[in-house]
Coordinates of C-alpha atoms and ligand atoms in Angstrom, one line a residue:
X1 CA -7.5 59.9 57.2
X2 CA -5.0 62.7 56.4
X3 CA -4.2 63.5 52.8
X4 CA -0.3 62.5 53.6
X5 CA -1.8 59.2 54.6
X6 CA -2.7 58.5 51.1
X7 CA 0.3 60.3 49.4
X8 CA 3.5 59.0 48.2
X9 CA 6.6 60.8 48.4
X10 CA 9.6 61.1 46.3
X11 CA 13.3 61.5 47.5
X12 CA 15.8 63.8 45.8
X13 CA 19.6 63.3 46.0
X14 CA 20.0 67.0 44.5
X15 CA 23.8 66.5 44.3
X16 CA 23.1 63.5 41.7
X17 CA 19.6 64.4 40.2
X18 CA 20.1 66.7 37.6
X19 CA 22.6 69.3 36.8
X20 CA 21.0 72.2 35.1
X21 CA 24.1 74.3 34.8
X22 CA 26.3 71.7 33.3
X23 CA 28.5 71.0 36.8
X24 CA 29.7 67.9 38.1
X25 CA 27.2 68.2 40.7
X26 CA 23.4 68.6 40.5
X27 CA 21.4 71.7 41.3
X28 CA 17.8 73.3 42.1
X29 CA 17.0 74.4 38.5
X30 CA 18.0 70.6 37.7
X31 CA 15.0 69.6 40.0
X32 CA 12.7 72.2 38.3
X33 CA 13.5 70.8 34.9
X34 CA 12.6 67.3 36.0
X35 CA 9.0 68.5 37.7
X36 CA 7.2 67.2 34.7
X37 CA 8.8 63.8 34.8
X38 CA 7.5 63.7 38.5
X39 CA 4.1 65.0 38.0
X40 CA 3.9 62.2 35.3
X41 CA 5.0 59.8 37.9
X42 CA 2.0 60.8 40.0
X43 CA 4.0 61.7 43.6
X44 CA 2.6 64.1 45.8
X45 CA 5.7 65.4 47.5
X46 CA 9.2 65.6 47.1
X47 CA 11.7 65.5 49.9
X48 CA 15.1 67.0 48.8
X49 CA 17.9 66.1 51.0
X50 CA 19.7 69.4 52.2
X51 CA 20.8 72.2 49.9
X52 CA 21.4 74.8 52.5
X53 CA 24.9 76.2 52.6
X54 CA 27.6 73.5 53.7
X55 CA 30.9 72.8 53.4
X56 CA 29.9 69.3 52.2
X57 CA 32.0 67.4 54.0
X58 CA 28.7 65.2 54.7
X59 CA 27.1 66.5 51.5
X60 CA 25.0 68.9 53.3
X61 CA 24.3 67.2 56.4
X62 CA 26.7 69.7 57.5
X63 CA 25.0 73.0 57.3
X64 CA 26.8 76.3 58.1
X65 CA 24.0 78.5 57.4
X66 CA 20.3 77.4 57.6
X67 CA 19.0 80.8 55.6
X68 CA 21.2 80.5 52.7
X69 CA 21.0 77.9 49.6
X70 CA 24.5 76.5 49.1
X71 CA 26.1 78.2 45.9
X72 CA 26.7 74.8 44.4
X73 CA 22.7 74.0 44.3
X74 CA 21.8 77.7 43.3
X75 CA 20.0 80.9 44.7
X76 CA 17.1 81.5 47.2
X77 CA 15.4 82.7 44.0
X78 CA 15.9 79.2 42.2
X79 CA 14.6 77.5 45.4
X80 CA 11.7 79.8 45.6
X81 CA 10.9 78.8 41.8
X82 CA 11.1 75.4 42.8
X83 CA 8.7 75.6 45.4
X84 CA 6.2 77.6 43.3
X85 CA 6.6 75.3 40.0
X86 CA 6.2 72.2 42.2
X87 CA 3.3 73.7 43.7
X88 CA 1.7 74.2 40.1
X89 CA 1.8 70.6 39.4
X90 CA 0.2 69.7 42.8
X91 CA 3.6 68.7 44.5
X92 CA 4.7 69.6 48.1
X93 CA 8.2 70.1 48.8
X94 CA 9.6 68.8 52.0
X95 CA 12.8 70.5 53.6
X96 CA 15.5 68.3 55.1
X97 CA 16.3 70.0 58.5
X98 CA 19.4 69.0 60.3
X99 CA 19.4 70.1 63.9
X100 CA 21.0 67.5 65.6
X101 CA 24.3 69.2 64.6
X102 CA 25.7 71.9 62.5
X103 CA 28.9 72.3 60.9
X104 CA 31.9 73.6 62.9
X105 CA 31.8 76.1 60.1
X106 CA 28.6 77.7 61.2
X107 CA 29.0 81.0 63.3
X108 CA 27.3 79.6 66.2
X109 CA 29.9 77.2 66.6
X110 CA 32.8 79.6 65.3
X111 CA 31.6 81.6 68.4
X112 CA 31.2 78.8 70.8
X113 CA 34.7 77.7 70.2
X114 CA 36.3 81.1 70.6
X115 CA 36.1 81.3 74.5
X116 CA 34.4 79.7 77.5
X117 CA 32.1 82.7 78.3
X118 CA 31.1 83.1 74.8
X119 CA 27.3 83.5 74.7
X120 CA 27.1 80.7 72.1
X121 CA 29.4 78.5 74.3
X122 CA 26.3 76.7 75.5
X123 CA 24.8 76.0 71.8
X124 CA 27.0 72.9 71.9
X125 CA 28.0 70.2 74.4
X126 CA 31.3 70.5 76.0
X127 CA 33.1 68.4 78.4
X128 CA 36.7 68.5 80.1
X129 CA 36.9 64.7 79.5
X130 CA 35.5 62.8 76.9
X131 CA 33.4 59.5 77.6
X132 CA 33.6 56.5 75.6
X133 CA 30.9 57.3 73.3
X134 CA 31.5 56.3 69.8
X135 CA 30.7 58.3 66.5
X136 CA 28.4 56.7 64.2
X137 CA 31.2 57.6 61.2
X138 CA 33.8 55.7 63.4
X139 CA 36.1 56.7 66.3
X140 CA 35.4 58.8 69.4
X141 CA 32.4 60.5 69.5
X142 CA 34.4 63.3 71.2
X143 CA 37.0 66.0 69.4
X144 CA 39.3 68.0 71.5
X145 CA 39.5 71.7 70.8
X146 CA 42.4 73.2 71.8
X147 CA 41.8 76.9 72.2
X148 CA 39.4 76.5 75.1
X149 CA 40.9 73.0 76.2
X150 CA 37.6 71.0 76.0
X151 CA 35.9 68.5 74.1
X152 CA 32.7 68.8 72.0
X153 CA 30.4 66.0 71.0
X154 CA 30.1 64.9 67.8
X155 CA 27.7 61.8 67.1
X156 CA 28.7 62.0 63.3
X157 CA 31.8 63.4 61.8
X158 CA 34.0 65.6 63.8
X159 CA 33.1 68.7 61.6
X160 CA 29.5 67.9 62.5
X161 CA 28.9 69.3 66.2
X162 CA 26.1 68.4 68.3
X163 CA 23.8 71.0 69.3
X164 CA 22.7 71.4 73.0
X165 CA 18.6 71.1 72.9
X166 CA 18.7 71.6 76.6
X167 CA 19.5 75.2 76.0
X168 CA 16.1 77.2 75.3
X169 CA 17.9 79.5 73.0
X170 CA 18.9 76.6 70.8
X171 CA 15.5 75.4 70.5
X172 CA 14.2 78.9 69.9
X173 CA 16.5 79.5 67.0
X174 CA 15.5 76.2 65.5
X175 CA 11.9 76.9 65.5
X176 CA 12.6 80.6 64.2
X177 CA 14.4 78.8 61.5
X178 CA 11.6 76.3 60.7
X179 CA 8.9 78.9 60.8
X180 CA 11.1 81.1 58.2
X181 CA 10.8 77.9 55.7
X182 CA 7.6 76.9 56.7
X183 CA 6.5 80.8 55.7
X184 CA 8.5 80.3 52.5
X185 CA 5.8 77.9 51.5
X186 CA 7.2 74.5 52.4
X187 CA 4.9 71.8 52.7
X188 CA 6.6 69.9 55.3
X189 CA 9.9 68.8 57.2
X190 CA 12.0 65.7 57.1
X191 CA 13.9 65.7 60.3
X192 CA 17.5 64.5 60.4
X193 CA 18.4 61.9 63.3
X194 CA 15.7 63.7 65.3
X195 CA 15.7 60.9 68.1
X196 CA 19.2 62.0 69.0
X197 CA 18.7 65.5 70.0
X198 CA 18.2 64.9 73.9
X199 CA 21.6 63.7 75.6
X200 CA 21.1 62.7 79.3
X201 CA 22.8 65.0 81.5
X202 CA 25.4 63.0 83.1
X203 CA 26.7 61.6 79.8
X204 CA 26.7 57.9 81.2
X205 CA 28.8 55.2 79.7
X206 CA 29.0 51.2 79.7
X207 CA 31.0 48.9 77.5
X208 CA 28.7 49.9 74.4
X209 CA 29.2 52.6 71.9
X210 CA 26.9 54.7 74.0
X211 CA 23.9 54.7 71.7
X212 CA 21.4 53.2 74.1
X213 CA 21.9 56.4 76.4
X214 CA 21.0 59.0 73.8
X215 CA 18.6 57.3 71.4
X216 CA 14.9 58.7 71.9
X217 CA 16.8 60.4 74.8
X218 CA 14.8 61.6 78.2
X219 CA 13.4 65.3 77.0
X220 CA 12.9 64.4 73.1
X221 CA 9.2 64.0 73.1
X222 CA 8.6 67.5 75.0
X223 CA 11.0 69.1 72.5
X224 CA 8.9 67.6 69.5
X225 CA 5.8 68.9 71.1
X226 CA 7.4 72.0 71.8
X227 CA 8.3 72.1 68.0
X228 CA 4.8 71.2 67.0
X229 CA 3.5 74.2 69.1
X230 CA 5.8 76.5 67.5
X231 CA 6.0 75.4 64.2
X232 CA 3.4 73.1 62.9
X233 CA 0.1 73.8 64.9
X234 CA -2.6 75.1 62.3
X235 CA -0.4 74.6 59.2
X236 CA -0.9 71.7 56.7
X237 CA 2.8 70.3 57.0
X238 CA 3.9 66.7 56.4
X239 CA 6.6 66.2 59.5
X240 CA 8.9 63.1 58.8
X241 CA 11.3 62.1 61.7
X242 CA 14.3 60.0 60.9
X243 CA 14.9 58.0 63.8
X244 CA 17.9 56.5 64.4
X245 CA 18.0 52.8 66.5
X246 CA 14.7 53.7 67.9
X247 CA 11.8 51.4 69.3
X248 CA 8.6 51.0 68.5
X249 CA 6.9 52.3 71.6
X250 CA 8.7 55.6 70.6
X251 CA 7.5 55.7 67.3
X252 CA 4.0 55.3 68.2
X253 CA 4.6 58.3 70.5
X254 CA 6.3 60.2 68.0
X255 CA 3.7 59.9 65.4
X256 CA 0.6 59.1 67.0
X257 CA -1.6 62.4 66.4
X258 CA -2.7 62.7 70.2
X259 CA 1.0 63.2 70.9
X260 CA 1.0 66.3 68.8
X261 CA 4.9 65.4 67.7
X262 CA 5.1 64.2 64.0
X263 CA 3.2 62.9 61.1
X264 CA 5.4 59.6 60.6
X265 CA 8.7 58.0 61.4
X266 CA 11.4 56.4 59.3
X267 CA 13.2 53.5 61.3
X268 CA 16.0 51.1 60.1
X269 CA 15.6 47.9 62.1
X270 CA 14.4 46.1 58.4
X271 CA 17.6 47.6 56.8
X272 CA 20.1 45.8 59.3
X273 CA 19.1 42.2 58.2
X274 CA 22.3 42.2 56.3
X275 CA 24.2 43.4 59.4
X276 CA 25.4 40.0 61.2
X277 CA 25.2 40.8 64.9
X278 CA 24.5 44.5 63.7
X279 CA 27.8 44.7 62.3
X280 CA 27.5 47.0 59.1
X281 CA 30.9 46.3 57.6
X282 CA 30.8 43.0 56.9
X283 CA 29.6 41.6 53.6
X284 CA 26.8 39.3 54.2
X285 CA 23.4 37.8 52.7
X286 CA 19.9 39.0 54.1
X287 CA 18.1 37.1 56.6
X288 CA 14.6 37.1 54.9
X289 CA 12.7 35.7 57.9
X290 CA 13.9 38.5 60.0
X291 CA 13.1 40.9 57.2
X292 CA 9.5 39.7 57.3
X293 CA 9.4 39.6 61.0
X294 CA 10.8 43.3 61.5
X295 CA 8.2 44.7 59.0
X296 CA 5.3 42.8 60.1
X297 CA 6.0 43.6 63.7
X298 CA 6.2 47.4 62.8
X299 CA 3.0 47.1 60.7
X300 CA 0.9 45.2 63.6
X301 CA 2.6 47.4 66.4
X302 CA 2.2 50.9 64.8
X303 CA -1.4 50.3 63.6
X304 CA -2.2 48.9 66.9
X305 CA -0.8 51.8 68.7
X306 CA -2.1 54.5 66.3
X307 CA 1.0 55.3 64.7
X308 CA 2.3 55.8 61.3
X309 CA 5.3 54.6 59.5
X310 CA 7.2 56.0 56.7
X311 CA 7.9 53.0 54.4
X312 CA 11.1 52.8 52.1
X313 CA 13.7 50.1 50.9
X314 CA 15.9 53.2 49.6
X315 CA 17.1 56.3 50.5
X316 CA 20.7 58.3 50.1
X317 CA 22.4 56.1 52.8
X318 CA 21.3 52.6 51.6
X319 CA 22.4 50.3 49.2
X320 CA 20.0 49.9 46.0
X321 CA 17.3 47.2 46.9
X322 CA 17.4 45.5 43.8
X323 CA 20.9 44.3 44.8
X324 CA 20.1 44.0 48.4
X325 CA 16.9 41.8 48.3
X326 CA 16.3 41.3 45.1
X327 CA 18.4 40.2 41.8
X328 CA 20.4 42.6 39.8
X329 CA 21.1 40.3 37.0
X330 CA 18.7 38.3 34.8
X331 CA 15.8 39.0 37.3
X332 CA 16.4 42.5 37.7
X333 CA 13.2 43.7 36.2
X334 CA 10.7 41.4 37.5
X335 CA 12.4 41.6 41.5
X336 CA 12.3 45.2 41.0
X337 CA 8.7 45.4 40.6
X338 CA 8.3 42.6 43.2
X339 CA 10.0 45.1 46.0
X340 CA 8.1 47.8 44.8
X341 CA 4.8 46.0 45.2
X342 CA 5.7 44.4 48.6
X343 CA 6.4 47.9 50.0
X344 CA 3.6 49.6 48.5
X345 CA 0.8 47.8 49.8
X346 CA 2.1 47.9 53.2
X347 CA 0.3 50.6 55.8
X348 CA 2.3 54.0 55.9
X349 CA 3.2 56.4 53.6
X350 CA 5.6 54.9 50.7
X351 CA 8.9 56.8 49.7
X352 CA 10.6 56.2 46.1
X353 CA 14.1 57.1 46.3
X354 CA 15.4 58.5 43.0
X355 CA 16.4 55.7 40.5
X356 CA 14.3 53.1 42.7
X357 CA 11.8 53.7 40.0
X358 CA 14.0 52.6 37.4
X359 CA 15.4 49.3 39.3
X360 CA 18.9 51.1 39.7
X361 CA 21.6 48.8 40.8
X362 CA 24.5 49.2 42.9
X363 CA 27.4 50.6 40.9
X364 CA 30.1 47.8 41.5
X365 CA 32.8 50.3 42.4
X366 CA 35.8 48.2 43.5
X367 CA 38.2 50.3 44.1
X368 CA 38.5 53.0 47.2
X369 CA 39.1 55.9 44.8
X370 CA 35.6 55.5 43.2
X371 CA 34.0 56.5 46.8
X372 CA 33.2 59.9 48.0
X373 CA 31.0 59.3 51.0
X374 CA 33.0 60.3 54.6
X375 CA 31.5 57.4 56.3
X376 CA 33.2 54.9 53.9
X377 CA 36.0 56.8 53.7
X378 CA 36.4 57.0 57.5
X379 CA 35.7 53.0 57.7
X380 CA 38.4 52.2 55.3
X381 CA 40.9 53.9 57.1
X382 CA 40.1 52.6 60.4
X383 CA 39.6 49.2 59.4
X384 CA 42.9 49.3 57.5
X385 CA 44.7 50.8 60.6
X386 CA 43.1 47.9 62.6
X387 CA 44.8 45.3 60.3
X388 CA 41.7 44.4 57.6
X389 CA 43.1 43.6 54.4
X390 CA 41.9 45.7 51.5
X391 CA 40.1 43.1 49.8
X392 CA 38.0 42.4 52.7
X393 CA 37.4 46.0 53.2
X394 CA 36.2 46.6 49.8
X395 CA 34.3 43.5 49.7
X396 CA 31.8 45.0 52.4
X397 CA 32.2 48.7 51.4
X398 CA 30.9 47.2 47.6
X399 CA 27.8 46.1 49.2
X400 CA 27.2 48.4 52.0
X401 CA 28.6 52.0 51.4
X402 CA 26.2 54.7 51.1
X403 CA 27.6 55.6 47.7
X404 CA 25.7 52.8 46.2
X405 CA 22.8 55.0 46.3
X406 CA 24.1 58.1 45.3
X407 CA 25.4 57.5 41.7
X408 CA 23.9 60.0 39.2
X409 CA 20.3 59.6 38.2
X410 CA 20.1 57.7 34.8
X411 CA 18.1 60.1 32.5
X412 CA 18.7 58.7 28.8
X413 CA 21.9 57.3 26.9
X414 CA 23.7 60.6 26.4
X415 CA 27.1 61.1 28.1
X416 CA 26.8 60.8 31.7
X417 CA 23.6 59.3 31.6
X418 CA 22.2 62.8 30.6
X419 CA 22.8 64.0 34.2
X420 CA 25.1 66.5 33.2
X421 CA 27.4 67.5 30.4
X422 CA 30.4 67.3 32.3
X423 CA 32.1 64.3 34.4
X424 CA 29.8 64.0 37.6
X425 CA 31.4 64.2 41.1
X426 CA 30.9 60.5 41.4
X427 CA 31.1 57.6 38.6
X428 CA 28.2 56.6 36.3
X429 CA 27.6 52.8 36.4
X430 CA 27.8 51.3 33.0
X431 CA 24.3 50.1 33.1
X432 CA 23.2 53.3 32.7
X433 CA 23.0 52.7 28.9
X434 CA 20.3 50.1 29.3
X435 CA 18.6 51.3 32.6
X436 CA 17.4 54.6 32.3
X437 CA 14.3 57.0 32.1
X438 CA 14.1 57.7 28.3
X439 CA 14.0 54.0 27.3
X440 CA 11.4 52.9 30.3
X441 CA 9.0 55.9 29.3
X442 CA 8.6 54.0 26.2
X443 CA 8.2 50.6 27.8
X444 CA 5.0 49.8 29.5
X445 CA 6.6 46.7 30.9
X446 CA 9.2 48.8 32.6
X447 CA 9.8 49.0 36.4
X448 CA 9.3 52.8 35.9
X449 CA 5.5 52.2 34.7
X450 CA 5.0 49.3 37.2
X451 CA 5.9 52.1 40.0
X452 CA 3.7 54.7 38.3
X453 CA 1.0 52.1 38.5
X454 CA 1.6 51.4 42.5
X455 CA 1.5 55.1 43.0
X456 CA -1.7 55.6 41.0
X457 CA -3.2 52.7 43.0
X458 CA -2.7 54.2 46.4
X459 CA -5.4 56.5 45.3
X460 CA -7.9 54.1 44.1
X461 CA -7.4 51.2 46.4
X462 CA -8.5 52.5 50.1
X463 CA -7.6 49.6 51.7
X464 CA -3.7 50.1 50.9
X465 CA -4.1 53.1 53.3
X466 CA -6.6 51.8 56.0
X467 CA -6.7 48.0 55.6
X468 CA -5.6 45.9 58.7
X469 CA -2.2 44.2 58.0
X470 CA -1.9 40.4 58.8
X471 CA 0.8 38.1 57.6
X472 CA 0.2 34.7 56.4
X473 CA 2.8 31.7 56.5
X474 CA 5.2 33.8 58.4
X475 CA 7.8 31.0 58.5
X476 CA 7.6 30.5 54.8
X477 CA 11.4 30.5 53.7
X478 CA 11.0 32.4 50.1
X479 CA 7.4 34.0 50.2
X480 CA 6.2 37.2 51.7
X481 CA 2.6 36.9 51.8
X482 CA 0.0 39.4 53.7
X483 CA -3.2 40.7 53.6
X484 CA -4.8 44.2 54.1
X485 CA -8.4 43.9 55.4
X486 CA -11.3 45.6 55.6
X487 CA -15.2 44.9 56.1
X488 CA -15.8 41.9 54.0
X489 CA -13.3 42.7 51.7
X490 CA -9.1 42.1 51.6
X491 CA -6.0 42.8 49.4
X492 CA -4.0 39.5 49.1
X493 CA -0.2 40.6 48.5
X494 CA 1.7 37.7 47.4
X495 CA 5.7 38.2 46.9
X496 CA 8.1 35.6 46.0
X497 CA 11.6 37.0 47.2
X498 CA 13.6 34.1 45.2
X499 CA 14.7 33.1 42.1
X500 CA 13.2 29.6 42.2
X501 CA 9.4 28.7 41.5
X502 CA 7.1 27.8 44.5
X503 CA 3.9 26.5 45.5
X504 CA 1.5 27.0 48.6
X505 CA -1.7 26.6 49.7
X506 CA -3.8 29.4 51.1
X507 CA -6.5 29.4 53.9
X508 CA -10.0 29.5 52.5
X509 CA -10.9 32.5 54.8
X510 CA -8.6 34.5 52.5
X511 CA -9.1 33.0 49.0
X512 CA -12.0 30.8 48.2
X513 CA -14.0 30.0 44.8
X514 CA -16.8 32.1 46.1
X515 CA -15.3 35.0 46.6
X516 CA -15.3 38.1 43.9
X517 CA -11.6 38.6 42.6
X518 CA -9.9 41.4 40.8
X519 CA -6.4 41.6 39.9
X520 CA -5.0 44.9 41.1
X521 CA -1.1 44.7 40.0
X522 CA 1.4 41.8 38.9
X523 CA 4.7 41.7 37.7
X524 CA 4.2 38.9 35.1
X525 CA 2.3 39.3 31.8
X526 CA -0.3 37.1 33.0
X527 CA -1.4 35.8 36.1
X528 CA -3.0 32.2 36.0
X529 CA -2.9 31.2 39.5
X530 CA -5.9 32.5 41.5
X531 CA -7.3 29.8 43.8
X532 CA -6.2 28.5 47.1
X533 CA -3.5 26.7 45.3
X534 CA -0.9 29.2 44.3
X535 CA 2.2 29.0 42.3
X536 CA 4.5 31.6 42.1
X537 CA 7.5 32.1 39.5
X538 CA 10.8 33.5 40.1
X539 CA 10.4 36.9 41.9
X540 CA 6.7 36.6 40.9
X541 CA 4.4 39.2 42.9
X542 CA 1.0 39.8 42.5
X543 CA -2.3 41.6 44.3
X544 CA -5.9 40.0 44.3
X545 CA -8.6 42.4 45.6
X546 CA -11.0 39.9 47.2
X547 CA -15.1 40.2 48.3
X548 CA -16.6 37.6 50.5
Ligands
LIG1 C1 21.2 61.0 58.9 C2 21.1 61.3 57.1 C3 22.5 61.1 56.7 C4 23.6 61.9 57.4 C5 23.5 61.6 58.9 C6 24.0 62.6 59.8 O1 21.3 59.7 58.8 O2 20.5 60.7 56.4 O3 22.8 61.2 55.2 O4 25.1 61.4 57.1 O5 22.1 61.7 59.3 O6 23.5 64.1 59.5

């Protein structure tokens, strides 16, 4: 087992983490200032979303210089200090690498657009006529470039031009840049939408949005193996690929050690269970059975195939999980703890997104002026043009917008939740007064202390990393029950996903009176029901270690 298979990774969205300089946006020194907190929490590694030079149209996922720190985040010296100070605390730093595309302000694109025979022209993807592929942020995936009379491909915003990975010079430049950061001392990479880098040469189309043609595309495994040889081999790095609309088969290949590609993969299938017919921008409840089915299929499938999952509920592109699959009213604390337990006992490497460990909620912004995200603003405009009412538009946005997860971290009850001394770039939810680090540090029953226990358990409970996953009661409409099994022992993980109590009987090969029992963690102060007949209170969740 590799170290990172027993690790917990914490995700920082630096724009909203902490502003040391007292600006509307956070900075790298703000992260340095909070390293003691992160060490106390017990995480092994930080994934920091992009802080390289960028026009910030997509909050740093539109990089214009891979070798420079964006001035809003600080300087290269600040970055070096962060790597060193994190290292002193035993914490690695994972750099977020965005190489499916660059900003159109990158010099490569500036060169490429200037003439048809510019040496950089072939760094990007140009066509005389667009096909019908759609941008993931709405509208066509092709933008006309008047100066040279061709269209360039952008799977995201029209200011994020897709790189042409079939050009060996592009790959050489990307690997060189990654070696630069590796040699600066980063402990690994998070690779943004990395399964989209290989497009079929003939750009086929049908009546879909085109994703099936370029997702896990023809040469993607070959390019990742080359990256492995040229950047990772012989170095102790954690490399996580973000995989958009991927498949289990491909994720096994991306992450199985013998493929020599990546350490682990993120996929999003379990976060589409509230997208009716895969339509994101419709307000809808989540489908609990589907959630269990998808996560269980990925658990057993990845384990059988020798792959490794990156486990997560939240990130900077997702709403807050307690508002999504839990209860952000009276059951907030208990349901946030339940969700933490349900995720952390799965096989894979858990990721905690800033504020998740506090049970932060969606902010409930009900006016479009409160939103900043390019995807949200594009969709609002496109749906309005298509005739949707603002009320219908806002209902979906309040539930689904990426800004739900991007509001400033709640540190304390000072102005702006202690995030900055000036008004932040995006609003601070009113509940920061009650949900914040300072108050939870003092409260051993807080969501924060529960997460700290979950993180520590990964080191002491070996079955959390290597136990075999088996789901029980797959059709149960309110409980997610699973075991992680080893030789003659198991962890039994019970989670009530709803606000009503519930009783079930478990099979006696899982739990019986002759087995030795140990309570590993629970989200209620007591845990009375520890036999085959289990009674769970609202959102109750607990884990028993059982030995035959
Ligand atoms: C990834 C990022 C997201 C970004 C997109 C385009 O999905 O997580 O924030 O907008 O890629 O780079």
